[in-house]
Amino acid sequence: MEKKDVTALLSAAFSAREQAYAPYSRFSVGAAIMTEDGRIYKGCNVENASYPAGLCAERCAIGAAVAEGKRAFKAIAIVGSEAVYTTPCGICRQVLHEFHVPLVICARTREDYLFIEGENLLPHAFDDTALHS
Ligand code: THU
């Protein structure tokens, strides 16, 4: 993926993080996903007083893209705190796997990020191959 695309995705993820609704954990997360045709969709975590009803930033970003008819993706960027690389939770890994997201960019800052290849996200994942076998 080109550096300019990484920069654009990170910028969108940082901007999405500003909208995070995280009054319970106080851990704001932003995500931005790039489609095959170069569009970017943003998501942030949206918590709830009923804790399990909270949504992660990654799934909100994917939902926003899917609602616009986009299902083919190049990469997703995630930004939480500066202290650590915020990596996707187990449920989000399952959803990223569903849409074959090939690259996950976990950022601490705009200059400090790591890449996770999609194929390394969820070994032995359950998916439609099992359902259709
Ligand atoms: N969270 C995300 O939005 N994405 C992640 O990758 C990790 C965790 C959110 C869920 C919850 O609102 C808060 O961060 C603390 O777990």
Coordinates of N, CA and C and ligand atoms in Angstrom, one line a residue:
M1 N 0.9 -1.2 0.0 CA 0.0 0.0 0.0 C 0.9 1.2 0.0
E2 N 0.5 2.2 -0.8 CA 1.3 3.4 -0.9 C 1.3 4.3 0.3
K3 N 2.4 4.9 0.6 CA 2.6 5.8 1.8 C 1.4 6.8 1.9
K4 N 1.1 7.4 0.7 CA 0.0 8.4 0.8 C -1.3 7.8 1.2
D5 N -1.6 6.6 0.9 CA -2.8 5.9 1.4 C -2.8 5.7 2.9
V6 N -1.6 5.3 3.3 CA -1.4 5.0 4.8 C -1.6 6.4 5.5
T7 N -1.1 7.4 5.0 CA -1.2 8.7 5.6 C -2.7 9.2 5.7
A8 N -3.4 9.0 4.6 CA -4.8 9.4 4.5 C -5.6 8.5 5.4
L9 N -5.4 7.3 5.5 CA -6.1 6.4 6.4 C -5.9 6.8 7.9
L10 N -4.6 7.0 8.2 CA -4.3 7.4 9.6 C -5.0 8.7 9.9
S11 N -4.9 9.7 9.0 CA -5.5 11.0 9.3 C -7.0 10.8 9.5
A12 N -7.7 9.9 8.8 CA -9.2 9.7 9.0 C -9.4 9.0 10.3
A13 N -8.5 8.1 10.7 CA -8.7 7.4 11.9 C -8.6 8.3 13.1
F14 N -7.6 9.2 13.0 CA -7.4 10.2 14.1 C -8.6 11.1 14.2
S15 N -9.1 11.5 13.1 CA -10.3 12.4 13.0 C -11.5 11.7 13.6
A16 N -11.7 10.4 13.3 CA -12.8 9.6 13.8 C -12.7 9.5 15.3
R17 N -11.5 9.3 15.8 CA -11.3 9.1 17.3 C -11.8 10.3 18.1
E18 N -11.8 11.5 17.5 CA -12.4 12.7 18.1 C -13.8 12.6 18.4
Q19 N -14.5 11.7 17.7 CA -16.0 11.5 17.8 C -16.3 10.4 18.7
A20 N -15.3 9.7 19.3 CA -15.6 8.5 20.1 C -16.5 8.8 21.2
Y21 N -17.4 7.9 21.5 CA -18.3 8.1 22.7 C -17.9 7.0 23.6
A22 N -17.0 7.3 24.6 CA -16.4 6.3 25.5 C -16.4 6.8 26.9
P23 N -17.6 7.1 27.4 CA -17.7 7.7 28.8 C -17.4 6.6 29.9
Y24 N -17.5 5.4 29.5 CA -17.3 4.3 30.5 C -15.8 3.9 30.6
S25 N -15.3 3.5 29.5 CA -13.8 3.1 29.5 C -12.9 4.3 29.5
R26 N -13.4 5.4 29.0 CA -12.5 6.6 28.7 C -11.4 6.2 27.7
F27 N -11.6 5.2 26.9 CA -10.6 4.8 25.9 C -11.2 5.0 24.6
S28 N -10.8 6.1 24.0 CA -11.3 6.5 22.7 C -10.6 5.8 21.5
V29 N -11.3 5.3 20.6 CA -10.7 4.6 19.4 C -11.3 5.2 18.2
G30 N -10.5 5.3 17.2 CA -10.9 5.7 15.8 C -10.4 4.7 14.8
A31 N -11.2 4.5 13.8 CA -10.8 3.5 12.7 C -11.2 4.2 11.4
A32 N -10.5 3.8 10.4 CA -10.8 4.2 9.0 C -10.4 3.1 8.1
I33 N -11.4 2.8 7.2 CA -11.2 1.7 6.3 C -11.2 2.2 4.8
M34 N -10.2 1.7 4.0 CA -10.1 2.1 2.6 C -10.7 1.0 1.7
T35 N -11.6 1.4 0.8 CA -12.2 0.4 -0.1 C -11.2 0.2 -1.3
E36 N -11.5 -0.8 -2.1 CA -10.7 -1.1 -3.3 C -10.7 0.1 -4.2
D37 N -11.8 0.8 -4.2 CA -11.8 2.0 -5.2 C -11.4 3.3 -4.5
G38 N -10.7 3.1 -3.3 CA -10.0 4.3 -2.8 C -10.8 5.2 -1.9
R39 N -12.1 4.8 -1.6 CA -12.9 5.6 -0.7 C -12.5 5.3 0.8
I40 N -12.7 6.2 1.7 CA -12.4 6.0 3.1 C -13.7 6.1 3.9
Y41 N -13.9 5.2 4.8 CA -15.1 5.2 5.7 C -14.6 5.2 7.2
K42 N -15.2 6.0 8.0 CA -14.7 6.2 9.4 C -15.6 5.5 10.4
G43 N -15.1 5.2 11.5 CA -15.9 4.7 12.6 C -15.2 5.0 13.9
C44 N -15.9 5.1 15.0 CA -15.4 5.3 16.4 C -16.1 4.3 17.3
N45 N -15.5 4.1 18.5 CA -16.3 3.3 19.5 C -17.5 4.1 20.0
V46 N -18.5 3.4 20.2 CA -19.8 3.9 20.7 C -20.2 3.1 21.9
E47 N -20.0 3.5 23.1 CA -20.3 2.7 24.3 C -21.7 2.9 24.8
N48 N -22.1 2.1 25.8 CA -23.4 2.1 26.2 C -23.4 1.8 27.7
A49 N -24.4 2.3 28.5 CA -24.5 2.0 29.9 C -24.7 0.5 30.1
S50 N -25.3 -0.2 29.1 CA -25.3 -1.6 29.1 C -24.1 -2.0 28.4
Y51 N -23.0 -2.3 29.1 CA -21.7 -2.4 28.5 C -21.6 -3.3 27.2
P52 N -22.2 -4.5 27.2 CA -22.0 -5.3 26.0 C -22.6 -4.7 24.8
A53 N -23.5 -3.7 25.0 CA -24.1 -3.1 23.8 C -23.1 -2.1 23.1
G54 N -22.0 -1.9 23.7 CA -21.0 -1.0 23.1 C -20.5 -1.5 21.7
L55 N -20.1 -0.6 20.9 CA -19.6 -1.0 19.5 C -18.1 -0.5 19.4
C56 N -17.3 -1.4 18.8 CA -15.9 -1.0 18.5 C -15.8 -0.1 17.2
A57 N -14.8 0.6 17.2 CA -14.5 1.5 16.1 C -14.4 0.8 14.7
E58 N -13.8 -0.3 14.8 CA -13.5 -1.1 13.5 C -14.8 -1.5 12.9
R59 N -15.7 -2.1 13.7 CA -17.0 -2.6 13.2 C -17.9 -1.5 12.7
C60 N -17.8 -0.3 13.4 CA -18.6 0.9 12.9 C -18.1 1.3 11.6
A61 N -16.8 1.3 11.4 CA -16.2 1.7 10.1 C -16.6 0.7 9.0
I62 N -16.6 -0.5 9.2 CA -17.0 -1.5 8.2 C -18.5 -1.4 7.9
G63 N -19.3 -1.2 9.0 CA -20.7 -1.0 8.8 C -21.0 0.2 7.9
A64 N -20.3 1.3 8.1 CA -20.5 2.5 7.3 C -20.2 2.2 5.9
A65 N -19.1 1.5 5.6 CA -18.7 1.1 4.2 C -19.8 0.2 3.6
V66 N -20.1 -0.8 4.3 CA -21.1 -1.8 3.8 C -22.4 -1.2 3.5
A67 N -22.8 -0.2 4.3 CA -24.1 0.5 4.1 C -24.1 1.3 2.8
E68 N -22.9 1.6 2.3 CA -22.7 2.4 1.1 C -22.5 1.5 -0.1
G69 N -22.6 0.2 0.2 CA -22.4 -0.8 -0.9 C -21.0 -1.3 -1.2
K70 N -20.1 -0.9 -0.2 CA -18.7 -1.3 -0.4 C -18.4 -2.5 0.4
R71 N -17.8 -3.5 -0.2 CA -17.4 -4.8 0.5 C -16.0 -5.2 0.2
A72 N -15.3 -4.5 -0.7 CA -13.9 -4.9 -1.0 C -13.0 -3.9 -0.4
F73 N -12.0 -4.3 0.4 CA -11.2 -3.4 1.1 C -9.7 -3.6 0.9
K74 N -9.0 -2.5 1.1 CA -7.5 -2.5 1.0 C -6.9 -2.6 2.3
A75 N -7.4 -1.8 3.3 CA -6.8 -1.8 4.6 C -7.6 -1.0 5.6
I76 N -7.4 -1.3 6.9 CA -8.1 -0.5 7.9 C -7.0 0.0 8.9
A77 N -7.2 1.2 9.3 CA -6.3 1.8 10.3 C -7.0 2.0 11.6
I78 N -6.3 1.8 12.7 CA -6.9 1.8 14.1 C -6.0 2.7 15.0
V79 N -6.7 3.6 15.7 CA -5.9 4.4 16.6 C -6.6 4.5 18.0
G80 N -5.9 4.1 19.0 CA -6.5 4.3 20.4 C -5.6 5.2 21.2
S81 N -4.9 4.7 22.2 CA -4.0 5.6 23.0 C -2.6 5.6 22.4
E82 N -1.9 6.6 22.7 CA -0.5 6.7 22.3 C 0.4 5.7 23.0
A83 N -0.1 5.2 24.1 CA 0.8 4.4 25.0 C 1.1 3.0 24.3
V84 N 0.1 2.5 23.6 CA 0.2 1.2 23.0 C -0.3 1.2 21.6
Y85 N 0.0 0.2 20.9 CA -0.7 -0.1 19.6 C -2.0 -0.7 19.9
T86 N -3.1 -0.1 19.5 CA -4.4 -0.7 19.7 C -4.7 -1.7 18.6
T87 N -4.8 -2.9 19.0 CA -5.0 -4.0 18.0 C -6.5 -4.4 18.1
P88 N -7.0 -5.0 17.0 CA -8.4 -5.3 17.0 C -8.8 -6.4 18.0
C89 N -9.9 -6.3 18.7 CA -10.4 -7.3 19.6 C -10.8 -8.6 18.8
G90 N -11.1 -9.6 19.5 CA -11.5 -10.9 18.9 C -12.7 -10.8 18.0
I91 N -13.7 -10.1 18.4 CA -14.9 -10.0 17.6 C -14.6 -9.3 16.3
C92 N -13.9 -8.2 16.5 CA -13.5 -7.4 15.3 C -12.6 -8.2 14.3
R93 N -11.8 -9.0 14.8 CA -11.0 -9.9 14.0 C -11.9 -10.8 13.1
Q94 N -12.9 -11.3 13.8 CA -13.8 -12.2 13.0 C -14.5 -11.4 11.9
V95 N -14.9 -10.2 12.2 CA -15.6 -9.3 11.2 C -14.6 -8.9 10.1
L96 N -13.3 -8.6 10.5 CA -12.3 -8.3 9.4 C -12.1 -9.5 8.5
H97 N -12.1 -10.6 9.1 CA -11.9 -11.9 8.4 C -13.0 -12.1 7.4
E98 N -14.2 -11.8 7.8 CA -15.4 -12.0 7.0 C -15.3 -11.2 5.6
F99 N -14.7 -10.0 5.7 CA -14.6 -9.2 4.6 C -13.2 -9.2 4.0
H100 N -12.4 -10.2 4.4 CA -11.0 -10.4 3.8 C -10.2 -9.1 3.8
V101 N -10.3 -8.3 4.9 CA -9.5 -7.1 5.0 C -8.0 -7.5 5.0
P102 N -7.2 -7.2 4.0 CA -5.9 -7.8 3.9 C -4.8 -7.1 4.8
L103 N -5.1 -5.9 5.3 CA -4.0 -5.2 6.0 C -4.6 -4.4 7.1
V104 N -4.1 -4.5 8.3 CA -4.5 -3.7 9.5 C -3.3 -2.9 10.0
I105 N -3.6 -1.6 10.1 CA -2.6 -0.6 10.5 C -2.9 -0.1 11.9
C106 N -2.1 -0.5 12.9 CA -2.3 -0.1 14.3 C -1.4 1.0 14.6
A107 N -1.9 2.2 14.9 CA -1.1 3.4 15.1 C -1.1 3.9 16.6
R108 N 0.1 4.3 17.0 CA 0.2 5.0 18.3 C 0.1 6.5 17.9
T109 N 0.9 6.9 16.9 CA 0.9 8.3 16.4 C 0.9 8.2 14.9
R110 N 0.9 9.4 14.3 CA 0.8 9.4 12.8 C 2.1 8.8 12.2
E111 N 3.2 8.9 13.0 CA 4.5 8.4 12.5 C 4.9 7.0 13.0
D112 N 4.1 6.5 14.0 CA 4.5 5.3 14.7 C 3.3 4.3 14.6
Y113 N 3.5 3.3 13.7 CA 2.4 2.4 13.5 C 3.0 1.0 13.1
L114 N 2.2 0.0 13.3 CA 2.6 -1.3 12.8 C 1.6 -1.9 11.9
F115 N 2.1 -2.8 11.0 CA 1.2 -3.5 10.0 C 0.9 -4.9 10.5
I116 N -0.3 -5.3 10.5 CA -0.6 -6.7 10.7 C -1.3 -7.2 9.4
E117 N -0.7 -8.3 8.8 CA -1.3 -8.9 7.6 C -2.6 -9.5 8.0
G118 N -3.6 -9.4 7.1 CA -4.9 -10.0 7.4 C -4.8 -11.5 7.7
E119 N -4.0 -12.2 7.0 CA -3.9 -13.6 7.2 C -3.3 -14.0 8.6
N120 N -2.7 -13.1 9.3 CA -2.2 -13.4 10.6 C -3.2 -13.0 11.7
L121 N -4.3 -12.4 11.4 CA -5.2 -11.9 12.4 C -6.0 -12.9 13.2
L122 N -6.4 -14.0 12.5 CA -7.3 -14.9 13.1 C -7.0 -16.3 12.6
P123 N -6.0 -17.0 13.1 CA -5.6 -18.3 12.6 C -6.8 -19.3 12.8
H124 N -7.0 -20.2 11.8 CA -8.1 -21.2 11.9 C -9.4 -20.6 12.1
A125 N -9.7 -19.5 11.5 CA -10.9 -18.8 11.7 C -12.1 -19.6 11.2
F126 N -13.2 -19.4 11.9 CA -14.5 -20.0 11.4 C -15.0 -19.1 10.3
D127 N -15.4 -19.7 9.2 CA -16.0 -18.8 8.2 C -17.0 -19.6 7.3
D128 N -17.3 -19.0 6.2 CA -18.4 -19.7 5.3 C -17.9 -21.0 4.7
T129 N -16.6 -21.2 4.7 CA -16.2 -22.5 4.1 C -16.7 -23.7 5.0
A130 N -16.8 -23.4 6.3 CA -17.4 -24.5 7.2 C -18.9 -24.6 6.9
L131 N -19.5 -23.4 6.8 CA -21.0 -23.4 6.7 C -21.4 -24.1 5.4
H132 N -20.6 -24.0 4.3 CA -21.0 -24.5 3.0 C -20.3 -25.8 2.7
S133 N -19.7 -26.5 3.7 CA -19.1 -27.7 3.4 C -20.0 -28.9 3.6
Ligands
THU1 N1 -12.2 -0.8 21.3 C1 -12.3 -0.5 20.0 O1 -13.2 0.3 19.6 N2 -11.5 -1.1 19.2 C2 -10.4 -1.9 19.5 O2 -9.7 -2.4 18.7 C3 -10.2 -2.2 21.0 C4 -11.3 -1.7 21.9 C5 -13.1 -0.1 22.3 C6 -14.2 -0.9 22.9 C7 -14.5 -0.1 24.1 O3 -15.3 1.0 23.8 C8 -13.1 0.5 24.5 O4 -12.3 0.4 23.3 C9 -12.4 -0.2 25.6 O5 -12.3 -1.6 25.4

